[in-house]
Each structure stands twice: as C-alpha cells, then as structure tokens.
Amino acid sequence: MGPIGYIVYLFPVLTAAALLYCFAWYWQATRPPVTKKIVREGPKRFSFAGTLHPMERKDALPLLVITAVYALTAFFNLGSMKAPQSALDFGNGESRTFTLAQDAYVTKLWYFPNLGTGSYNLEISSDGEHWSTLWLGTDENGVYYWADAEGYAPSYAMDQNYNQLFKWVEIKPFNAQYVRYVRITGWADKDLLELGELAFFDQDGARIPLDPEQCVLTQGDASGAARNPLVDEQDAVPERLSFTNSTYFDEIYHPRTALEHIEGVYPYEISHPPLGKLILGLGIRMFGMTPFGWRFMGVLFGVLMLPLLYLFVKNLFGKTVVAACGTALLAADFMHLTQTRLATIDTYGVFFILLMYYWMYRYLALPAGTPFGKCALPLALSGLAWGLGAASKWTVIYGCIGLAALYFIGLYQKLRDWPGETRQQRTAWCVKILALSVLCFAVLPCVIYFLSYYPYAQAKGDTSLSAWFKVMWENQTYMFSYHKGVTDTHPYSSRWYQWLLDIRPILYYLDTPAEGQTIRFAAFVNPVVCWGGLLALLALAVRIVFRRCGKALFLFVGYLSQLLPWLLIGRITFAYHYFPSILFLVLALCYVFHEMIEAAPAASWKPAVYGVTGGAVVLYSMFYPVLVGLQVPTWYTTCFLRWFPSWPL
C-alpha cells in the first residue's frame, strides 16, 4: 500500500469522531438543568404503558420515498431471470447420446447441474464408432484431456457435487477435439441425477450454436424427442459465469431445498426448520428456478421491513422525522441489503422478530385496565409472528426469550397499576390473558411448526399424523446435534465481540474479471449504525437506571436477547448472526433522536439527527458496489473501502 492508500484509515477515524461529537452534544442537551433546590421524590416505577401514536397523512411521503428508493437499489443486479428449467435424469447409470448438426471444434464446455449429486462420464466421437473420454489428469494442475475410452473406467470428470448445483460449471479440456457425437453416462450417489444444460465453445472462446431440434437424442428414454433437453435452452447460457447466473455461498442449500419441496423430493438440507425454504419457494414458483426467482422473496421481505419499522418507530415516539430517519438508517444498513439479497432463510427470521416485537409493544403500551378484547389482538398477532419465525429459523427463539421477559414484566405492571374501581375484574382479566397467551405463544406456534413439516412427510410417502410427527421429531434431534457439532474453521468466521465494532465481515463472493478490476461483496454493518447504535445502547442503559424508562428497557431487552445467547454458543459463528440485533441498534438510535428533539430547539438537533442519518446514507452509496457485486477498480476498494485490514474489500 502506497502513501495514498493510507487515506482509507481517515474514514473510520472521522466517522467515529463525528459520532462521538454528536453523542457528546446529546448528553449535554439532555442533561437536567441545575436548580438551587432539589426536590426529592419517590422512585419512579417502570411502566410500558403509554400513548400509541398513530400514523398521519404526512407520514405517507417519506415512507413511500424511502421504501421505493431502497427497493430499486435492492432489486438492482439481483440475478438473471433466465436459467435452464428442463433437465434429463441420469440416475441409475443412465446413458444418453445425441448428435450435433455438424462437426464442432470444441475447446471447453459449460454444464448446469440440476437436482441430485454424482458424476458423469463424458465421451465424444467424430464418427459414432471411435470414442474418447474426458479424463481428469493426475498432475498438480488437474489437467483435463481426451483419451481413448477402451480400457478406461468412468472418468468422473464432470462432477455434480452438492456445492455445484444450480450454478454453471466450466471444464477446459487440455486439447481440442472435433465433435459430432456426444455420450453422457451418469453415476448418481442416490437415484436422482439431473443435468440441465450443456454449452460448447470453440478455439476462439465463442459459444457454438446448437439447435435443440437438430441435436437429436439417439439413446436413452428421451430419444426421439422433438427437442433435446440438454441443449434446448441455449438462450439461458450467460456471457460469463458469475453470481448473477449461479448459486453462491449458502445458496447451494436453500434454493435447492425449496425446489425439492416443490417437486416432492425429500430435502438435502434439513439443518433448519422448513418454513423459510417454503417462503423462498414462492419466488421460485413465480419466476422459475432462476437466480432472480430464488432471491426474490428475501429482497421482498427486506423491503417490507422498512414500512414495518416506520410504523413501529411512529408508534413508539410519534414523530415523523424520527420514523423517517430510523427507516432510512435501516435502509442504509449494509447487512440488511446484502443479507436479504442472499437466498438464505435469515431474512425471514429477522422479519418475524421485528413483527413479533412490534405487536408485543402494541400490547404492552395499552394502559392497565384495558378490556381483554382490546388486548387480545396484538397479543395474538405477536404470538403468530413468533410461531412463523420459529418455524423459519431457530435463532428466532433467542428473540422470544426477550419477548417472554417483556411479557411477564408488562403483566406485572398491568396488575400492579390496575384501576382501583375495577380491581374486581383484574382476576378474571388475568385468567383470560394467561389462557390466551398459552394458546398464542405455545399452542399456535407448535401447530405452525408441525404443519411446516408437511413436505417432509409428503416426500416420505406417509402423511399420517404418527409418521408426520415422527419425521418432525427426528429432524429436531438431527438439527440439535448438527448445530452443536459445527466446529469447522472458516477464514471469515467471527465472534460476538467482533460484531460489536464491525471488525470481521464475511466475504460472500469474489471475482477478478480483468486486470485491476474486482467484483466482490461482503456482509457487515454500516459503521454509523454499528458504532452509533452501540453508543445509543449505552444511553438506553443510563435511561433505564436513572429515569426508569420503559421504552428504553423494552429496546435494551430486545437487543440483549438477540446477542447474549451467542456468548454461550461454542459453534463457529459469522457476522450475519448479528443481523437481528441491527434492528435494535436502529431503534436505539431512534430513541436518542427523539430525546434530542425533545430537549433542544430545531436549530440544535437538526445537524445531529440529519447528520447521523445522512452519514449512513453517504456510506451506503460509497460501499454500494461491494454490497451488490458491481465491478470496480481495485484501487477504489483499497483506498476508500478497506477501513480495517480485516475487511476483505
């Protein structure tokens, strides 16, 4: 790194300094005035009860603008809407032969694996009698070459491993060959081995045109078909291989599982509950098994988090500016963008965590003495969100620990503060609310969780209640043992104390398309949200102790319930496990914004509130290329984005 390269370290220093200055001003502005005589009062009692501020007409514009702008940035460059949809099954040692329309001089090929794992034996011939087999050499470079098929065992040069499904795989033979006939034989690990598409390239690297109606299958159970399924979607062959046309990172698991649920196949990935994959599969049903299709629902849920958070903040603080700035902070968060664009199940868990806390707050904010009928709906919806979240990913259970703590604290407060003239009704209300809580937070989630396993039972061919329960229970024991045993090392793993300061992002994708150019993206938190949110949490702790503020306690408990369990977990962890906590970092900043506005005139609070929000948006724009995988010069990442040596940017 040259002298100019060290300019990158100015960015974290300036960001941290600006945040510290804003919070120093905040403490000064909200410090109670010194009076000559201090009147001592009895200790203030904690209470969640308060005003639920409604949405107003003036909230529509900022909400729509922030959501629309974020949606455009989130869906941009998400993935191709084309991918091979048809496939041939080579399970049980099936062999397929097809003829090209004319001789082709082949130097390399691409293939697109579908469902199933195993290998293929690829043979070519120019006359249909003498065959050469693609063989993987044993030298240190793993060279591919063509060899006479006689005396050779299956080469397995075309692998179809679990981490190669639904992505284009390239094979470069050592020497080119004239090809007229192609024969492929499958060797499946189990019964299923589907190959989606083939693409051949000449000595100039140009793709050889293949007509699916002329490349006729002459062997196999699909012979005689009008179109060859192996070359019938040549328009889906990309110009170059990248994440936009293939799976990456943990997408090798979840989109595959979603498709297996759709097709009635027992899933390969069973380390998480099914509901998240069932939701993910809705996008596949709408847009096909394409990168855009398997990523669509995650981005949609990420977009929907914004109006939900806006509504939450408005209910909490009643100020349009606070709701707008808080929503902008979430929209500008790096991990919120990157994680929702990745076709995994974390997004759904985080969405339901936000939803269940929103409805729990709606219930807790009702004053003591509120009739049971008005309490029932928000409590039931909170329980429903908790059940949907738990059936999507187990990490939602951590959030429910905090939810339960808040529920019982709130129950105590409502019984304690029950109006004197209606106290004879308190016992009846308490019995009904406890019964409803058992129904909504225990029975209903169990029913949802059990129902989510229907695809497992269906794939097993037995949907009786006993078989259904058995397959569900067996999966719970497997998941527990699996996650307990995940101790492998990973170059981008991190621990909880690194998440607090954004020290170790996880790199999801890296490509070097040209000299001095890079395409990459990673999951980490916007430093303004990460560091500013941590300072805001300290403010919450102070308000809890010295002002006994119920809102501060609510948000602080929510944050701790998502973070503290990771202190006790010994398995390998990553930065994305901090994703649910980001919600509460944003809400904590909103709390500080609200106090700033309450304590100071507009001329004083506007630079701080708008400055923090604007700083987050500026960083979002600055880091956007390495959040969505845009090609940028390497000097840009080195000189402007690699704030710490541990950042893989």
Short mmCIF file of N, CA and C in Angstrom, two decimals, residues 129-250:
data_model
loop_
_atom_site.label_atom_id
_atom_site.label_comp_id
_atom_site.label_asym_id
_atom_site.label_seq_id
_atom_site.Cartn_x
_atom_site.Cartn_y
_atom_site.Cartn_z
N GLU A 129 -18.30 -44.21 -33.83
CA GLU A 129 -17.73 -45.53 -33.57
C GLU A 129 -16.53 -45.47 -32.63
N HIS A 130 -15.67 -44.52 -32.85
CA HIS A 130 -14.47 -44.38 -32.02
C HIS A 130 -14.69 -43.24 -31.02
N TRP A 131 -14.62 -43.59 -29.76
CA TRP A 131 -14.98 -42.64 -28.71
C TRP A 131 -13.76 -42.26 -27.86
N SER A 132 -13.74 -41.01 -27.44
CA SER A 132 -12.73 -40.51 -26.50
C SER A 132 -13.44 -40.04 -25.24
N THR A 133 -12.80 -40.29 -24.12
CA THR A 133 -13.40 -39.95 -22.82
C THR A 133 -12.67 -38.75 -22.21
N LEU A 134 -13.43 -37.83 -21.66
CA LEU A 134 -12.84 -36.70 -20.95
C LEU A 134 -12.28 -37.21 -19.63
N TRP A 135 -10.99 -37.05 -19.48
CA TRP A 135 -10.30 -37.63 -18.33
C TRP A 135 -9.63 -36.52 -17.53
N LEU A 136 -9.67 -36.63 -16.24
CA LEU A 136 -9.01 -35.67 -15.37
C LEU A 136 -7.63 -36.18 -15.03
N GLY A 137 -6.61 -35.42 -15.48
CA GLY A 137 -5.24 -35.85 -15.24
C GLY A 137 -4.87 -35.81 -13.77
N THR A 138 -3.76 -36.43 -13.45
CA THR A 138 -3.34 -36.53 -12.05
C THR A 138 -2.21 -35.57 -11.70
N ASP A 139 -1.84 -34.68 -12.65
CA ASP A 139 -0.77 -33.76 -12.32
C ASP A 139 -1.29 -32.68 -11.38
N GLU A 140 -0.38 -31.83 -10.90
CA GLU A 140 -0.75 -30.85 -9.87
C GLU A 140 -1.73 -29.80 -10.37
N ASN A 141 -1.83 -29.63 -11.68
CA ASN A 141 -2.77 -28.66 -12.24
C ASN A 141 -4.13 -29.25 -12.54
N GLY A 142 -4.29 -30.56 -12.36
CA GLY A 142 -5.57 -31.20 -12.63
C GLY A 142 -6.01 -31.03 -14.07
N VAL A 143 -5.12 -31.30 -15.01
CA VAL A 143 -5.39 -31.05 -16.42
C VAL A 143 -6.42 -32.03 -16.95
N TYR A 144 -7.35 -31.51 -17.77
CA TYR A 144 -8.30 -32.36 -18.47
C TYR A 144 -7.73 -32.72 -19.85
N TYR A 145 -7.96 -33.95 -20.29
CA TYR A 145 -7.56 -34.32 -21.64
C TYR A 145 -8.48 -35.42 -22.14
N TRP A 146 -8.45 -35.63 -23.45
CA TRP A 146 -9.28 -36.66 -24.07
C TRP A 146 -8.45 -37.92 -24.25
N ALA A 147 -9.03 -39.07 -23.96
CA ALA A 147 -8.30 -40.33 -24.08
C ALA A 147 -9.21 -41.38 -24.70
N ASP A 148 -8.60 -42.36 -25.28
CA ASP A 148 -9.36 -43.47 -25.85
C ASP A 148 -10.16 -44.14 -24.75
N ALA A 149 -11.44 -44.39 -25.01
CA ALA A 149 -12.31 -44.93 -23.97
C ALA A 149 -11.99 -46.37 -23.62
N GLU A 150 -11.36 -47.11 -24.52
CA GLU A 150 -11.10 -48.52 -24.26
C GLU A 150 -10.13 -48.68 -23.10
N GLY A 151 -10.50 -49.49 -22.18
CA GLY A 151 -9.65 -49.78 -21.04
C GLY A 151 -9.72 -48.78 -19.91
N TYR A 152 -10.54 -47.73 -20.08
CA TYR A 152 -10.66 -46.71 -19.04
C TYR A 152 -11.93 -46.94 -18.23
N ALA A 153 -11.82 -46.73 -16.95
CA ALA A 153 -13.02 -46.72 -16.10
C ALA A 153 -13.70 -45.36 -16.28
N PRO A 154 -14.92 -45.21 -15.80
CA PRO A 154 -15.58 -43.89 -15.88
C PRO A 154 -14.69 -42.80 -15.30
N SER A 155 -14.55 -41.72 -16.02
CA SER A 155 -13.59 -40.69 -15.65
C SER A 155 -14.06 -39.81 -14.51
N TYR A 156 -15.37 -39.65 -14.37
CA TYR A 156 -15.93 -38.73 -13.39
C TYR A 156 -15.39 -37.31 -13.55
N ALA A 157 -15.03 -36.93 -14.77
CA ALA A 157 -14.50 -35.59 -15.00
C ALA A 157 -15.57 -34.52 -14.81
N MET A 158 -16.83 -34.88 -15.07
CA MET A 158 -17.94 -33.95 -14.83
C MET A 158 -18.58 -34.28 -13.49
N ASP A 159 -18.18 -33.55 -12.48
CA ASP A 159 -18.73 -33.77 -11.15
C ASP A 159 -20.05 -33.02 -10.99
N GLN A 160 -20.88 -33.54 -10.11
CA GLN A 160 -22.10 -32.83 -9.70
C GLN A 160 -22.22 -33.00 -8.20
N ASN A 161 -21.42 -32.20 -7.49
CA ASN A 161 -21.41 -32.25 -6.04
C ASN A 161 -22.49 -31.34 -5.46
N TYR A 162 -22.72 -31.46 -4.17
CA TYR A 162 -23.77 -30.67 -3.53
C TYR A 162 -23.50 -29.17 -3.67
N ASN A 163 -22.23 -28.77 -3.77
CA ASN A 163 -21.90 -27.35 -3.87
C ASN A 163 -21.79 -26.86 -5.30
N GLN A 164 -22.23 -27.68 -6.27
CA GLN A 164 -22.19 -27.28 -7.67
C GLN A 164 -23.59 -27.16 -8.28
N LEU A 165 -24.61 -27.41 -7.49
CA LEU A 165 -25.96 -27.43 -8.05
C LEU A 165 -26.44 -26.03 -8.38
N PHE A 166 -27.13 -25.93 -9.51
CA PHE A 166 -27.73 -24.69 -9.99
C PHE A 166 -26.70 -23.57 -10.14
N LYS A 167 -25.53 -23.96 -10.60
CA LYS A 167 -24.52 -22.99 -10.99
C LYS A 167 -23.79 -23.53 -12.23
N TRP A 168 -23.38 -22.64 -13.08
CA TRP A 168 -22.65 -23.05 -14.27
C TRP A 168 -21.25 -23.49 -13.88
N VAL A 169 -20.85 -24.66 -14.40
CA VAL A 169 -19.54 -25.23 -14.11
C VAL A 169 -18.77 -25.31 -15.43
N GLU A 170 -17.52 -24.89 -15.39
CA GLU A 170 -16.69 -24.86 -16.60
C GLU A 170 -15.67 -25.97 -16.60
N ILE A 171 -15.50 -26.62 -17.75
CA ILE A 171 -14.46 -27.62 -17.95
C ILE A 171 -13.63 -27.19 -19.16
N LYS A 172 -12.32 -27.14 -18.98
CA LYS A 172 -11.42 -26.79 -20.07
C LYS A 172 -10.55 -28.02 -20.42
N PRO A 173 -10.89 -28.73 -21.47
CA PRO A 173 -10.05 -29.86 -21.88
C PRO A 173 -8.64 -29.40 -22.26
N PHE A 174 -7.68 -30.31 -22.12
CA PHE A 174 -6.29 -29.99 -22.43
C PHE A 174 -6.08 -29.75 -23.92
N ASN A 175 -6.68 -30.60 -24.74
CA ASN A 175 -6.55 -30.44 -26.18
C ASN A 175 -7.92 -30.47 -26.82
N ALA A 176 -8.10 -29.67 -27.86
CA ALA A 176 -9.39 -29.58 -28.52
C ALA A 176 -9.65 -30.81 -29.38
N GLN A 177 -10.93 -31.03 -29.65
CA GLN A 177 -11.34 -32.18 -30.44
C GLN A 177 -12.49 -31.78 -31.35
N TYR A 178 -12.53 -32.46 -32.54
CA TYR A 178 -13.71 -32.33 -33.38
C TYR A 178 -14.79 -33.25 -32.82
N VAL A 179 -15.98 -32.70 -32.67
CA VAL A 179 -17.06 -33.44 -32.04
C VAL A 179 -18.26 -33.48 -32.98
N ARG A 180 -18.84 -34.66 -33.11
CA ARG A 180 -20.12 -34.80 -33.83
C ARG A 180 -21.13 -35.52 -32.95
N TYR A 181 -20.60 -36.47 -32.15
CA TYR A 181 -21.46 -37.26 -31.27
C TYR A 181 -21.01 -37.06 -29.82
N VAL A 182 -21.98 -36.98 -28.94
CA VAL A 182 -21.71 -36.80 -27.51
C VAL A 182 -22.47 -37.87 -26.74
N ARG A 183 -21.77 -38.52 -25.81
CA ARG A 183 -22.41 -39.54 -24.98
C ARG A 183 -22.11 -39.23 -23.51
N ILE A 184 -23.15 -39.21 -22.72
CA ILE A 184 -23.02 -38.91 -21.30
C ILE A 184 -23.64 -40.06 -20.50
N THR A 185 -22.89 -40.55 -19.51
CA THR A 185 -23.37 -41.61 -18.62
C THR A 185 -23.32 -41.09 -17.19
N GLY A 186 -24.40 -41.26 -16.48
CA GLY A 186 -24.48 -40.75 -15.12
C GLY A 186 -24.15 -41.80 -14.07
N TRP A 187 -23.56 -41.33 -12.97
CA TRP A 187 -23.24 -42.19 -11.83
C TRP A 187 -23.74 -41.46 -10.59
N ALA A 188 -24.98 -41.73 -10.20
CA ALA A 188 -25.64 -40.99 -9.12
C ALA A 188 -25.26 -41.53 -7.75
N ASP A 189 -25.15 -40.62 -6.79
CA ASP A 189 -24.96 -41.04 -5.40
C ASP A 189 -26.21 -41.74 -4.88
N LYS A 190 -27.39 -41.23 -5.31
CA LYS A 190 -28.65 -41.87 -4.99
C LYS A 190 -29.39 -42.11 -6.30
N ASP A 191 -30.68 -42.04 -6.30
CA ASP A 191 -31.43 -42.35 -7.52
C ASP A 191 -31.48 -41.19 -8.50
N LEU A 192 -31.38 -39.95 -8.01
CA LEU A 192 -31.62 -38.78 -8.84
C LEU A 192 -30.32 -38.11 -9.24
N LEU A 193 -30.19 -37.79 -10.54
CA LEU A 193 -29.03 -37.06 -11.04
C LEU A 193 -29.46 -36.32 -12.31
N GLU A 194 -29.83 -35.05 -12.15
CA GLU A 194 -30.39 -34.28 -13.25
C GLU A 194 -29.36 -33.29 -13.80
N LEU A 195 -29.22 -33.30 -15.13
CA LEU A 195 -28.35 -32.37 -15.82
C LEU A 195 -29.22 -31.40 -16.62
N GLY A 196 -28.98 -30.10 -16.43
CA GLY A 196 -29.86 -29.11 -17.01
C GLY A 196 -29.51 -28.67 -18.41
N GLU A 197 -28.26 -28.33 -18.66
CA GLU A 197 -27.91 -27.75 -19.96
C GLU A 197 -26.41 -27.90 -20.20
N LEU A 198 -26.05 -27.97 -21.49
CA LEU A 198 -24.66 -28.02 -21.93
C LEU A 198 -24.40 -26.85 -22.87
N ALA A 199 -23.18 -26.35 -22.86
CA ALA A 199 -22.76 -25.31 -23.81
C ALA A 199 -21.33 -25.63 -24.24
N PHE A 200 -21.08 -25.62 -25.57
CA PHE A 200 -19.76 -25.92 -26.12
C PHE A 200 -19.14 -24.65 -26.69
N PHE A 201 -17.80 -24.56 -26.61
CA PHE A 201 -17.08 -23.37 -27.06
C PHE A 201 -15.95 -23.78 -27.99
N ASP A 202 -15.68 -22.92 -29.01
CA ASP A 202 -14.63 -23.23 -29.97
C ASP A 202 -13.30 -22.64 -29.52
N GLN A 203 -12.29 -22.73 -30.44
CA GLN A 203 -10.94 -22.31 -30.07
C GLN A 203 -10.83 -20.80 -29.84
N ASP A 204 -11.79 -20.04 -30.32
CA ASP A 204 -11.79 -18.59 -30.09
C ASP A 204 -12.58 -18.19 -28.84
N GLY A 205 -13.10 -19.18 -28.13
CA GLY A 205 -13.88 -18.90 -26.94
C GLY A 205 -15.32 -18.54 -27.22
N ALA A 206 -15.73 -18.64 -28.49
CA ALA A 206 -17.11 -18.33 -28.85
C ALA A 206 -17.99 -19.55 -28.65
N ARG A 207 -19.20 -19.31 -28.19
CA ARG A 207 -20.13 -20.43 -27.99
C ARG A 207 -20.60 -20.97 -29.33
N ILE A 208 -20.58 -22.30 -29.44
CA ILE A 208 -21.01 -22.97 -30.66
C ILE A 208 -22.53 -23.04 -30.68
N PRO A 209 -23.16 -22.50 -31.73
CA PRO A 209 -24.63 -22.55 -31.78
C PRO A 209 -25.13 -23.99 -31.84
N LEU A 210 -26.11 -24.30 -31.03
CA LEU A 210 -26.70 -25.64 -31.00
C LEU A 210 -28.20 -25.51 -31.18
N ASP A 211 -28.72 -26.21 -32.15
CA ASP A 211 -30.15 -26.23 -32.41
C ASP A 211 -30.76 -27.42 -31.68
N PRO A 212 -31.63 -27.21 -30.70
CA PRO A 212 -32.18 -28.34 -29.94
C PRO A 212 -32.98 -29.32 -30.79
N GLU A 213 -33.47 -28.87 -31.93
CA GLU A 213 -34.23 -29.78 -32.79
C GLU A 213 -33.34 -30.58 -33.72
N GLN A 214 -32.08 -30.13 -33.90
CA GLN A 214 -31.14 -30.86 -34.74
C GLN A 214 -30.19 -31.73 -33.93
N CYS A 215 -29.93 -31.33 -32.67
CA CYS A 215 -29.07 -32.14 -31.78
C CYS A 215 -29.92 -33.26 -31.18
N VAL A 216 -30.23 -34.24 -32.00
CA VAL A 216 -31.23 -35.24 -31.65
C VAL A 216 -30.66 -36.29 -30.71
N LEU A 217 -31.44 -36.63 -29.67
CA LEU A 217 -31.08 -37.74 -28.79
C LEU A 217 -31.29 -39.05 -29.53
N THR A 218 -30.26 -39.89 -29.55
CA THR A 218 -30.38 -41.19 -30.23
C THR A 218 -30.30 -42.35 -29.25
N GLN A 219 -30.19 -42.07 -27.98
CA GLN A 219 -30.11 -43.12 -26.96
C GLN A 219 -30.73 -42.60 -25.68
N GLY A 220 -31.39 -43.49 -24.94
CA GLY A 220 -32.00 -43.11 -23.67
C GLY A 220 -33.50 -42.98 -23.79
N ASP A 221 -34.17 -42.83 -22.63
CA ASP A 221 -35.63 -42.83 -22.63
C ASP A 221 -36.22 -41.55 -23.20
N ALA A 222 -35.38 -40.54 -23.48
CA ALA A 222 -35.87 -39.32 -24.11
C ALA A 222 -35.53 -39.27 -25.59
N SER A 223 -35.00 -40.37 -26.15
CA SER A 223 -34.63 -40.37 -27.56
C SER A 223 -35.88 -40.20 -28.42
N GLY A 224 -35.69 -39.53 -29.54
CA GLY A 224 -36.82 -39.29 -30.43
C GLY A 224 -37.61 -38.06 -30.08
N ALA A 225 -37.26 -37.40 -28.96
CA ALA A 225 -37.99 -36.19 -28.58
C ALA A 225 -37.72 -35.08 -29.59
N ALA A 226 -38.71 -34.21 -29.75
CA ALA A 226 -38.57 -33.13 -30.72
C ALA A 226 -37.44 -32.19 -30.35
N ARG A 227 -37.20 -32.01 -29.07
CA ARG A 227 -36.15 -31.10 -28.61
C ARG A 227 -35.29 -31.82 -27.59
N ASN A 228 -34.00 -31.61 -27.66
CA ASN A 228 -33.05 -32.22 -26.75
C ASN A 228 -33.00 -31.40 -25.47
N PRO A 229 -33.42 -31.95 -24.33
CA PRO A 229 -33.44 -31.17 -23.08
C PRO A 229 -32.07 -30.68 -22.64
N LEU A 230 -31.00 -31.26 -23.15
CA LEU A 230 -29.66 -30.86 -22.74
C LEU A 230 -29.17 -29.61 -23.46
N VAL A 231 -29.80 -29.24 -24.57
CA VAL A 231 -29.37 -28.06 -25.32
C VAL A 231 -30.56 -27.22 -25.77
N ASP A 232 -31.69 -27.37 -25.07
CA ASP A 232 -32.91 -26.69 -25.53
C ASP A 232 -33.10 -25.29 -24.96
N GLU A 233 -32.18 -24.84 -24.10
CA GLU A 233 -32.31 -23.52 -23.50
C GLU A 233 -31.00 -22.75 -23.63
N GLN A 234 -30.50 -22.71 -24.86
CA GLN A 234 -29.22 -22.04 -25.11
C GLN A 234 -29.30 -20.54 -24.85
N ASP A 235 -30.49 -19.97 -24.89
CA ASP A 235 -30.62 -18.55 -24.58
C ASP A 235 -30.38 -18.27 -23.10
N ALA A 236 -30.37 -19.32 -22.27
CA ALA A 236 -30.10 -19.16 -20.85
C ALA A 236 -28.61 -19.26 -20.53
N VAL A 237 -27.78 -19.57 -21.53
CA VAL A 237 -26.34 -19.64 -21.31
C VAL A 237 -25.81 -18.22 -21.17
N PRO A 238 -25.14 -17.88 -20.08
CA PRO A 238 -24.69 -16.50 -19.87
C PRO A 238 -23.44 -16.16 -20.67
N GLU A 239 -23.14 -14.87 -20.73
CA GLU A 239 -21.92 -14.43 -21.40
C GLU A 239 -20.69 -14.79 -20.57
N ARG A 240 -20.80 -14.68 -19.28
CA ARG A 240 -19.72 -15.07 -18.38
C ARG A 240 -20.32 -15.61 -17.09
N LEU A 241 -19.54 -16.37 -16.38
CA LEU A 241 -20.03 -17.01 -15.17
C LEU A 241 -19.88 -16.05 -13.99
N SER A 242 -20.95 -15.90 -13.22
CA SER A 242 -20.92 -15.02 -12.05
C SER A 242 -22.07 -15.38 -11.14
N PHE A 243 -22.16 -14.65 -10.00
CA PHE A 243 -23.25 -14.88 -9.06
C PHE A 243 -24.60 -14.53 -9.64
N THR A 244 -24.63 -13.71 -10.69
CA THR A 244 -25.91 -13.32 -11.28
C THR A 244 -26.59 -14.46 -12.02
N ASN A 245 -25.86 -15.52 -12.36
CA ASN A 245 -26.45 -16.64 -13.07
C ASN A 245 -26.23 -17.98 -12.38
N SER A 246 -25.69 -17.95 -11.16
CA SER A 246 -25.40 -19.19 -10.44
C SER A 246 -25.60 -18.98 -8.94
N THR A 247 -25.69 -20.08 -8.22
CA THR A 247 -25.76 -20.01 -6.76
C THR A 247 -24.40 -19.61 -6.20
N TYR A 248 -24.40 -19.05 -4.99
CA TYR A 248 -23.15 -18.73 -4.31
C TYR A 248 -23.38 -18.88 -2.80
N PHE A 249 -22.31 -19.07 -2.06
CA PHE A 249 -22.32 -19.26 -0.62
C PHE A 249 -23.40 -20.27 -0.23
N ASP A 250 -24.23 -19.99 0.77
CA ASP A 250 -25.22 -20.96 1.24
C ASP A 250 -26.43 -21.11 0.33
#
